[in-house]
Amino acid sequence: MKSSSGRLSMTDEQARNYAASIPFDRRLYGQDIEGSIAHARMLAKQEIITAGEAGAIVRGLNSIRKEIERGRFQFRIELEDIHMNIEARLFEKIGDVAGKLHTARSRNDQMALDLHLFVKDEIPKTIDGIKALQTALMELAGANKDVIMPGYTHLQQAQPVLLAHHLLAYFEMFQRDKERFHDCLARTDIMPLGSGALAGVPYPIDREFVARELGLSKVSTNSLDAVSDRDFIIEYEAAAAITMMHLSRLAEEFILWSSSEFGFIKIGEEFTTGSSIMPQKKNPDIAELARGKTGRVYGHLMGILTIMKSLPLAYNRDMQEDKEGLFDTVDTLQSSLEVFAGMVRVIEVNTGRIAQAMRTDYILATDLADYLVKKGLPFRKAHGVIARLSEYAMSKGKTFRELGRKEYRDFSPLFGGDVYDITLESSVAARDVIGGTSPQQVAKALRRARRLIKR
Ligand code: ARG
């Protein structure tokens, strides 16, 4: 700060560099300037400074914004942070009247404001990114409405499901993620300025005016809390961690499905890389990276939780460590969503390989048990019969449909000719409950998905 007293500036160069946040908090220049302009206008409206002084300050700030945007601004590490860098430049541009801007304000409530504005800006972008991925999943589901695939538990074939049903399961996860970000907005959309360093300020300020100027819907209600609250950052990072967890599960399935053993899908060339030594390979690097980047997003969440743990009120310098993790979380999540949506758009489904995976029809075992239940056998008994029947069929190297009527009868007299009507198609069609995998239910789910995306 130009007008700095000795107390504000660190003299040891190493210590000064260690404490400086300008290498990363310069990213907040837009929010910082926007907040300062609103603050200056309020000061003038309240006659704490004159309209002429506010005019000079606002013009100065606007021209500093242009300098930064054009890459002509000299950020200086010795000025520590974004607030001081901008203020020092304001002094150069408009002289001593610049010193009036910081009336009724502290860097503590100023930084809190910058962060609230930043996260508030990023939430809708994040939601849009999730939406784009949901749209891609929905379209892939819609284009493969009739494809039946093995459903798994324990990664063992369990029961047939529609591929669209499987893809729409991820649509649901991402829908919840959007809701979480939306919920987090309520606690982000708050205006902390006016809290001062910690106790409020001794000037007749108008906090509601500043909030309106900045498009924030509430003002904070306790000054100590307002300068030391980073819950909204934790919430954003928690929502981001959950979204990345979902992304990592989808990534894992794509990696598995694109392997030569599964071969269910082909990931577009643009999203795979060859090996430098094995010419046959197409590695699903993008999916693997998204899976891997989940780790750093979890790390940032643990980081901010640990930074905030046991901090006494109010502001502590520890809190400066909130930013890099937040920025990296935003960048990692948004870029992962974007590249994933692109990848999903060009996924090719290999229906032949999927059908091939179910050529032995043991995946229909539950349906055979349900068949016996419908003929009057208690489910537990039916389960036992089919367990023995499956073992028998496997030992003979036969599928269910290759077993003769006599062989069925040997296991239960309840078996009739209609047992051969049990197919992959009948299996999925039978699961016609809300949330089930029948074609009608999945068509309904697709319509719902389209509605949710349009909203
Ligand atoms: N650079 C600080 C931060 O990011 C801004 C607030 C500084 N306040 C202070 N009293 N040192 O947290």
Coordinates of C-alpha atoms and ligand atoms in Angstrom, one line a residue:
M1 CA 0.0 0.0 0.0
K2 CA 1.4 3.4 -1.0
S3 CA 0.4 5.0 2.3
S4 CA 1.7 2.1 4.2
S5 CA 3.0 2.4 7.6
G6 CA 5.9 0.1 8.6
R7 CA 3.5 -2.3 10.3
L8 CA 1.7 -3.4 7.1
S9 CA 4.8 -4.4 5.1
M10 CA 7.0 -7.4 5.7
T11 CA 10.7 -6.5 5.4
D12 CA 12.2 -10.0 5.0
E13 CA 11.9 -10.8 1.3
Q14 CA 11.4 -14.5 1.8
A15 CA 8.7 -14.0 4.4
R16 CA 7.0 -11.4 2.2
N17 CA 6.9 -13.8 -0.7
Y18 CA 5.7 -16.6 1.5
A19 CA 2.8 -14.5 2.7
A20 CA 1.9 -13.0 -0.7
S21 CA -1.3 -14.2 -2.4
I22 CA -1.1 -12.1 -5.5
P23 CA 0.2 -15.0 -7.6
F24 CA -3.2 -16.7 -7.3
D25 CA -5.7 -14.2 -5.9
R26 CA -5.2 -11.9 -9.0
R27 CA -7.8 -14.2 -10.5
L28 CA -10.3 -12.3 -8.3
Y29 CA -9.6 -8.9 -9.8
G30 CA -13.1 -8.6 -11.5
Q31 CA -14.9 -9.4 -8.3
D32 CA -12.6 -7.1 -6.3
I33 CA -13.2 -4.1 -8.6
E34 CA -16.9 -4.8 -8.9
G35 CA -17.2 -4.8 -5.1
S36 CA -15.1 -1.6 -4.7
I37 CA -17.2 0.2 -7.2
A38 CA -20.4 -0.7 -5.3
H39 CA -18.7 0.3 -2.1
A40 CA -17.6 3.7 -3.5
R41 CA -21.1 4.4 -4.8
M42 CA -22.6 3.6 -1.4
L43 CA -20.1 5.8 0.4
A44 CA -21.2 8.7 -1.9
K45 CA -24.9 8.0 -1.5
Q46 CA -24.4 8.0 2.3
E47 CA -22.4 11.3 2.0
I48 CA -19.4 9.6 3.6
I49 CA -17.4 10.7 0.6
T50 CA -18.5 13.2 -2.1
A51 CA -20.0 12.3 -5.4
G52 CA -17.0 13.8 -7.2
E53 CA -14.6 11.6 -5.2
A54 CA -16.7 8.5 -5.9
G55 CA -16.8 9.4 -9.6
A56 CA -13.0 9.6 -9.7
I57 CA -12.6 6.3 -7.8
V58 CA -15.1 4.5 -10.1
R59 CA -13.4 5.8 -13.2
G60 CA -10.0 4.8 -11.9
L61 CA -11.2 1.3 -11.0
N62 CA -12.8 0.9 -14.5
S63 CA -9.6 1.8 -16.2
I64 CA -7.6 -0.5 -13.9
R65 CA -9.9 -3.3 -15.0
K66 CA -9.1 -2.5 -18.6
E67 CA -5.4 -2.6 -17.9
I68 CA -5.7 -6.0 -16.3
E69 CA -7.8 -7.4 -19.1
R70 CA -5.4 -6.1 -21.7
G71 CA -2.5 -7.7 -19.9
R72 CA -0.9 -4.3 -19.2
F73 CA -1.2 -4.4 -15.4
Q74 CA 2.0 -4.9 -13.4
F75 CA 1.1 -7.2 -10.5
R76 CA 3.7 -6.7 -7.7
I77 CA 4.5 -9.3 -5.2
E78 CA 5.6 -6.8 -2.7
L79 CA 2.0 -5.5 -2.6
E80 CA 0.9 -8.8 -1.3
D81 CA -2.6 -9.3 -2.6
I82 CA -5.1 -8.3 -5.2
H83 CA -6.7 -5.6 -2.9
M84 CA -3.4 -3.8 -2.3
N85 CA -2.3 -4.1 -6.0
I86 CA -5.4 -2.5 -7.2
E87 CA -5.4 0.2 -4.5
A88 CA -1.8 1.1 -5.1
R89 CA -2.5 1.5 -8.8
L90 CA -5.6 3.6 -8.0
F91 CA -3.3 6.0 -6.0
E92 CA -1.0 6.3 -9.1
K93 CA -4.0 7.1 -11.3
I94 CA -6.1 9.4 -9.2
G95 CA -3.9 10.5 -6.3
D96 CA -4.7 10.8 -2.7
V97 CA -8.5 10.5 -3.1
A98 CA -7.8 6.8 -3.7
G99 CA -7.2 6.6 0.1
K100 CA -10.9 7.2 0.7
L101 CA -12.1 4.0 -1.0
H102 CA -11.1 1.9 2.0
T103 CA -13.3 3.9 4.4
A104 CA -15.6 1.6 6.3
R105 CA -14.0 -1.5 4.9
S106 CA -11.3 -4.0 5.8
R107 CA -9.5 -6.5 3.6
N108 CA -11.2 -9.1 5.7
D109 CA -14.8 -8.3 4.6
Q110 CA -13.4 -7.3 1.1
M111 CA -11.9 -10.8 0.6
A112 CA -15.1 -12.4 1.9
L113 CA -17.1 -10.4 -0.6
D114 CA -14.7 -11.3 -3.5
L115 CA -15.1 -15.0 -2.7
H116 CA -18.8 -14.9 -2.4
L117 CA -19.0 -13.2 -5.8
F118 CA -16.6 -15.7 -7.3
V119 CA -18.4 -18.8 -6.1
K120 CA -21.7 -17.3 -7.0
D121 CA -20.4 -16.8 -10.6
E122 CA -19.1 -20.3 -10.8
I123 CA -22.2 -22.2 -9.6
P124 CA -24.3 -21.6 -12.7
K125 CA -21.3 -22.4 -15.0
T126 CA -20.8 -25.6 -13.1
I127 CA -24.5 -26.5 -13.3
D128 CA -24.4 -25.8 -17.1
G129 CA -21.4 -28.2 -17.4
I130 CA -23.3 -30.9 -15.6
K131 CA -26.3 -30.3 -17.7
A132 CA -24.3 -30.7 -20.9
L133 CA -23.0 -34.1 -19.7
Q134 CA -26.6 -35.1 -18.8
T135 CA -27.7 -34.1 -22.2
A136 CA -25.1 -36.3 -23.9
L137 CA -26.0 -39.3 -21.7
M138 CA -29.6 -38.8 -22.4
E139 CA -29.0 -38.7 -26.1
L140 CA -26.8 -41.8 -26.0
A141 CA -29.6 -43.5 -24.0
G142 CA -32.2 -42.4 -26.5
A143 CA -30.2 -43.6 -29.5
N144 CA -29.9 -47.1 -27.9
K145 CA -33.4 -47.4 -26.4
D146 CA -33.8 -51.1 -27.3
V147 CA -30.3 -52.4 -26.4
I148 CA -30.4 -55.0 -23.6
M149 CA -27.2 -55.4 -21.6
P150 CA -26.1 -57.4 -18.7
G151 CA -26.7 -55.7 -15.4
Y152 CA -24.1 -56.4 -12.8
T153 CA -23.8 -56.7 -9.1
H154 CA -20.3 -57.5 -7.7
L155 CA -19.3 -57.1 -11.3
Q156 CA -20.9 -60.5 -11.9
Q157 CA -23.8 -60.7 -14.4
A158 CA -27.0 -60.4 -12.5
Q159 CA -30.1 -59.5 -14.5
P160 CA -30.6 -58.0 -17.9
V161 CA -31.3 -54.2 -18.1
L162 CA -31.7 -51.7 -20.8
L163 CA -28.5 -49.9 -21.6
A164 CA -30.6 -46.7 -21.6
H165 CA -31.6 -47.5 -18.0
H166 CA -28.0 -47.9 -17.0
L167 CA -27.0 -44.6 -18.6
L168 CA -30.0 -42.8 -17.1
A169 CA -28.8 -44.0 -13.6
Y170 CA -25.9 -41.5 -14.2
F171 CA -28.4 -38.9 -15.3
E172 CA -30.0 -39.2 -11.8
M173 CA -26.7 -38.8 -10.0
F174 CA -25.9 -35.7 -11.9
Q175 CA -29.3 -34.4 -11.3
R176 CA -28.7 -34.6 -7.6
D177 CA -25.3 -32.9 -8.1
K178 CA -27.0 -30.0 -9.8
E179 CA -29.4 -29.7 -6.8
R180 CA -26.5 -29.7 -4.4
F181 CA -24.8 -26.8 -6.3
H182 CA -28.1 -25.0 -6.4
D183 CA -28.6 -25.5 -2.6
C184 CA -25.1 -24.2 -2.0
L185 CA -26.0 -21.0 -3.9
A186 CA -28.4 -20.0 -1.0
R187 CA -25.4 -19.8 1.3
T188 CA -23.2 -18.2 -1.2
D189 CA -25.5 -15.4 -2.3
I190 CA -24.7 -13.3 0.7
M191 CA -23.1 -9.9 1.0
P192 CA -20.5 -9.7 3.8
L193 CA -19.2 -6.1 3.3
G194 CA -19.9 -3.8 6.2
S195 CA -18.5 -6.4 8.6
G196 CA -15.2 -4.5 8.6
A197 CA -12.3 -6.3 10.1
L198 CA -14.6 -8.2 12.5
A199 CA -16.9 -5.9 14.5
G200 CA -18.8 -3.9 11.9
V201 CA -17.9 -0.3 11.0
P202 CA -18.6 3.1 12.7
Y203 CA -20.0 4.8 9.6
P204 CA -23.6 5.2 8.5
I205 CA -23.3 2.7 5.6
D206 CA -26.1 1.1 3.6
R207 CA -25.3 -2.6 3.3
E208 CA -28.6 -3.4 1.5
F209 CA -27.7 -0.9 -1.2
V210 CA -24.3 -2.6 -1.8
A211 CA -26.0 -6.0 -1.9
R212 CA -28.5 -4.7 -4.6
E213 CA -25.7 -3.1 -6.6
L214 CA -23.9 -6.5 -6.7
G215 CA -27.0 -8.6 -7.3
L216 CA -26.6 -10.4 -4.0
S217 CA -29.9 -11.2 -2.3
K218 CA -29.1 -11.1 1.4
V219 CA -26.7 -9.3 3.8
S220 CA -24.8 -11.3 6.4
T221 CA -26.2 -11.0 9.9
N222 CA -23.1 -11.3 12.2
S223 CA -19.9 -9.5 11.4
L224 CA -17.6 -12.0 13.2
D225 CA -19.2 -14.9 11.3
A226 CA -19.2 -13.0 8.0
V227 CA -15.5 -12.4 7.8
S228 CA -14.6 -15.9 8.9
D229 CA -17.2 -18.0 7.2
R230 CA -15.9 -20.2 4.4
D231 CA -18.8 -22.7 4.6
F232 CA -19.9 -21.8 1.1
I233 CA -16.5 -22.8 -0.3
I234 CA -16.6 -26.0 1.6
E235 CA -20.0 -26.7 0.3
Y236 CA -19.0 -26.0 -3.3
E237 CA -16.0 -28.3 -2.9
A238 CA -18.1 -31.0 -1.2
A239 CA -20.6 -30.9 -4.1
A240 CA -17.7 -30.9 -6.5
A241 CA -16.2 -34.0 -4.8
I242 CA -19.4 -35.9 -5.0
T243 CA -19.8 -34.9 -8.7
M244 CA -16.3 -36.1 -9.4
M245 CA -17.0 -39.3 -7.6
H246 CA -19.9 -39.9 -9.9
L247 CA -17.8 -39.0 -12.9
S248 CA -15.1 -41.5 -11.7
R249 CA -17.7 -44.2 -11.6
L250 CA -18.8 -43.5 -15.1
A251 CA -15.2 -43.2 -16.2
E252 CA -14.5 -46.7 -14.7
E253 CA -17.4 -48.2 -16.6
F254 CA -16.3 -46.7 -19.8
I255 CA -12.8 -48.0 -19.3
L256 CA -14.1 -51.4 -18.6
W257 CA -16.6 -51.4 -21.4
S258 CA -14.1 -50.3 -23.9
S259 CA -11.6 -53.0 -23.0
S260 CA -11.1 -55.9 -25.5
E261 CA -12.6 -58.3 -23.0
F262 CA -15.9 -56.3 -22.8
G263 CA -15.9 -54.5 -26.1
F264 CA -19.4 -53.0 -25.4
I265 CA -18.4 -49.5 -26.5
K266 CA -15.8 -47.7 -28.6
I267 CA -14.5 -44.4 -27.3
G268 CA -13.8 -42.0 -30.2
E269 CA -10.2 -41.7 -31.4
E270 CA -10.1 -38.0 -30.2
F271 CA -10.5 -39.2 -26.7
T272 CA -8.0 -42.1 -26.7
T273 CA -4.3 -42.2 -27.2
G274 CA -2.1 -44.8 -28.8
S275 CA 0.7 -46.5 -27.0
S276 CA 4.3 -45.5 -27.9
I277 CA 5.3 -49.2 -28.0
M278 CA 2.2 -51.3 -28.5
P279 CA 0.6 -50.4 -31.9
Q280 CA -2.7 -52.1 -31.3
K281 CA -3.6 -50.0 -28.2
K282 CA -6.2 -47.3 -27.8
N283 CA -6.0 -46.2 -24.2
P284 CA -9.0 -44.5 -22.6
D285 CA -6.8 -41.7 -21.2
I286 CA -9.5 -39.1 -20.8
A287 CA -11.7 -41.4 -18.8
E288 CA -8.6 -42.4 -16.7
L289 CA -7.6 -38.8 -16.1
A290 CA -11.1 -37.9 -14.9
R291 CA -11.0 -40.9 -12.6
G292 CA -7.6 -39.7 -11.4
K293 CA -8.4 -36.1 -11.0
T294 CA -11.2 -37.1 -8.6
G295 CA -8.3 -37.5 -6.1
R296 CA -7.2 -33.9 -6.2
V297 CA -10.7 -32.6 -5.8
Y298 CA -11.2 -34.8 -2.7
G299 CA -7.8 -33.5 -1.5
H300 CA -9.0 -29.9 -1.8
L301 CA -12.1 -30.7 0.2
M302 CA -10.0 -32.2 2.9
G303 CA -7.6 -29.3 2.7
I304 CA -10.2 -26.6 3.3
L305 CA -11.9 -28.6 6.0
T306 CA -8.6 -28.9 7.8
I307 CA -7.7 -25.2 7.3
M308 CA -10.9 -24.2 8.9
K309 CA -10.8 -26.7 11.7
S310 CA -10.4 -25.2 15.2
L311 CA -9.8 -21.6 13.8
P312 CA -10.8 -19.2 16.5
L313 CA -13.0 -16.2 15.5
A314 CA -12.6 -14.1 13.5
Y315 CA -10.3 -13.8 10.5
N316 CA -7.0 -15.7 10.6
R317 CA -4.4 -15.6 7.9
D318 CA -4.7 -19.4 7.6
M319 CA -7.8 -18.6 5.5
Q320 CA -5.8 -17.2 2.7
E321 CA -5.1 -20.9 1.9
D322 CA -8.7 -21.3 0.8
K323 CA -8.1 -20.0 -2.7
E324 CA -5.8 -22.3 -4.6
G325 CA -7.8 -25.4 -3.7
L326 CA -11.1 -23.6 -4.7
F327 CA -9.7 -22.4 -8.0
D328 CA -8.3 -25.8 -8.9
T329 CA -11.6 -27.5 -7.8
V330 CA -13.5 -25.2 -10.1
D331 CA -11.1 -25.7 -13.0
T332 CA -10.8 -29.5 -12.6
L333 CA -14.5 -30.1 -12.3
Q334 CA -15.6 -27.8 -15.1
S335 CA -13.0 -29.1 -17.5
S336 CA -13.7 -32.7 -16.6
L337 CA -17.4 -32.2 -17.2
E338 CA -16.8 -30.6 -20.5
V339 CA -14.4 -33.1 -21.9
F340 CA -16.6 -36.0 -20.7
A341 CA -19.7 -34.6 -22.4
G342 CA -17.6 -34.4 -25.6
M343 CA -16.5 -38.0 -25.2
V344 CA -20.0 -39.3 -24.5
R345 CA -21.3 -37.6 -27.7
V346 CA -19.0 -39.8 -29.8
I347 CA -19.3 -43.1 -28.0
E348 CA -20.2 -46.0 -30.3
V349 CA -22.2 -48.9 -28.8
N350 CA -21.3 -52.4 -30.1
T351 CA -24.7 -54.2 -29.7
G352 CA -23.2 -57.4 -31.1
R353 CA -20.6 -57.6 -28.3
I354 CA -23.2 -56.8 -25.7
A355 CA -25.5 -59.6 -27.0
Q356 CA -22.6 -61.9 -27.1
A357 CA -21.9 -61.3 -23.5
M358 CA -25.3 -62.8 -22.7
R359 CA -25.2 -65.8 -25.1
T360 CA -25.3 -68.1 -22.2
D361 CA -28.6 -67.2 -20.7
Y362 CA -27.8 -67.8 -17.1
I363 CA -28.5 -64.2 -16.5
L364 CA -32.2 -65.3 -16.7
A365 CA -32.0 -67.4 -13.6
T366 CA -34.0 -65.0 -11.5
D367 CA -36.7 -65.0 -14.2
L368 CA -36.9 -68.8 -14.0
A369 CA -37.3 -68.6 -10.3
D370 CA -40.1 -66.0 -10.7
Y371 CA -41.7 -68.3 -13.2
L372 CA -42.0 -71.0 -10.6
V373 CA -43.3 -68.5 -8.0
K374 CA -46.1 -67.6 -10.4
K375 CA -46.9 -71.3 -10.6
G376 CA -47.3 -71.4 -6.8
L377 CA -43.9 -72.2 -5.4
P378 CA -42.6 -70.1 -2.5
F379 CA -39.7 -67.9 -3.7
R380 CA -37.1 -69.5 -1.4
K381 CA -38.0 -73.0 -2.7
A382 CA -37.9 -71.7 -6.3
H383 CA -34.5 -70.2 -5.7
G384 CA -33.2 -73.6 -4.6
V385 CA -34.7 -75.4 -7.6
I386 CA -33.1 -72.9 -10.1
A387 CA -29.8 -73.0 -8.3
R388 CA -29.7 -76.8 -8.8
L389 CA -31.0 -76.4 -12.4
S390 CA -28.3 -73.8 -13.2
E391 CA -25.6 -76.1 -11.8
Y392 CA -26.9 -79.0 -13.9
A393 CA -27.1 -76.9 -17.1
M394 CA -23.6 -75.5 -16.7
S395 CA -22.2 -79.0 -16.0
K396 CA -23.8 -80.2 -19.3
G397 CA -22.5 -77.2 -21.1
K398 CA -26.1 -76.2 -22.0
T399 CA -27.9 -72.9 -21.8
F400 CA -31.4 -72.7 -20.2
R401 CA -33.0 -72.6 -23.6
E402 CA -31.1 -75.7 -24.7
L403 CA -32.5 -77.8 -21.9
G404 CA -35.2 -80.3 -22.9
R405 CA -38.7 -80.4 -21.3
K406 CA -37.9 -83.6 -19.6
E407 CA -34.8 -82.1 -18.0
Y408 CA -36.9 -79.2 -16.7
R409 CA -39.5 -81.7 -15.3
D410 CA -36.8 -83.6 -13.5
F411 CA -36.2 -80.4 -11.4
S412 CA -39.9 -79.4 -10.9
P413 CA -43.2 -80.7 -12.3
L414 CA -44.3 -77.1 -12.4
F415 CA -42.3 -76.4 -15.6
G416 CA -44.4 -76.3 -18.7
G417 CA -43.7 -75.4 -22.4
D418 CA -44.1 -71.7 -21.6
V419 CA -40.7 -71.7 -19.8
Y420 CA -39.2 -71.2 -23.3
D421 CA -41.0 -67.8 -23.4
I422 CA -38.5 -66.5 -20.9
T423 CA -36.1 -64.3 -22.8
L424 CA -34.0 -61.2 -22.3
E425 CA -36.8 -59.2 -23.7
S426 CA -39.5 -60.7 -21.5
S427 CA -37.2 -60.3 -18.5
V428 CA -36.8 -56.5 -18.9
A429 CA -40.4 -56.1 -20.0
A430 CA -41.6 -57.8 -16.7
R431 CA -39.8 -55.2 -14.6
D432 CA -42.5 -52.6 -15.2
V433 CA -42.5 -50.8 -11.9
I434 CA -41.7 -47.2 -11.2
G435 CA -38.0 -46.9 -11.6
G436 CA -37.7 -50.3 -13.3
T437 CA -36.0 -51.3 -16.5
S438 CA -39.0 -52.1 -18.7
P439 CA -39.1 -50.3 -22.0
Q440 CA -42.2 -48.4 -21.0
Q441 CA -40.6 -47.2 -17.7
V442 CA -37.4 -46.3 -19.5
A443 CA -39.3 -44.3 -22.2
K444 CA -41.0 -42.5 -19.3
A445 CA -37.6 -41.8 -17.7
L446 CA -36.3 -40.5 -21.0
R447 CA -39.2 -38.1 -21.3
R448 CA -38.7 -37.0 -17.7
A449 CA -35.0 -36.4 -18.4
R450 CA -35.8 -34.3 -21.4
R451 CA -38.2 -32.2 -19.3
L452 CA -35.6 -31.7 -16.6
I453 CA -33.0 -30.6 -19.2
K454 CA -35.4 -28.1 -20.8
R455 CA -36.3 -26.6 -17.4
Ligands
ARG1 N1 -5.0 -12.1 1.3 C1 -5.9 -12.3 2.4 C2 -6.7 -13.6 2.2 O1 -6.7 -14.0 1.2 C3 -6.9 -11.1 2.4 C4 -7.3 -10.6 3.8 C5 -6.1 -10.1 4.5 N2 -6.4 -9.6 5.7 C6 -5.4 -9.5 6.7 N3 -5.8 -9.0 7.8 N4 -4.2 -9.9 6.4 O2 -7.2 -14.1 3.2

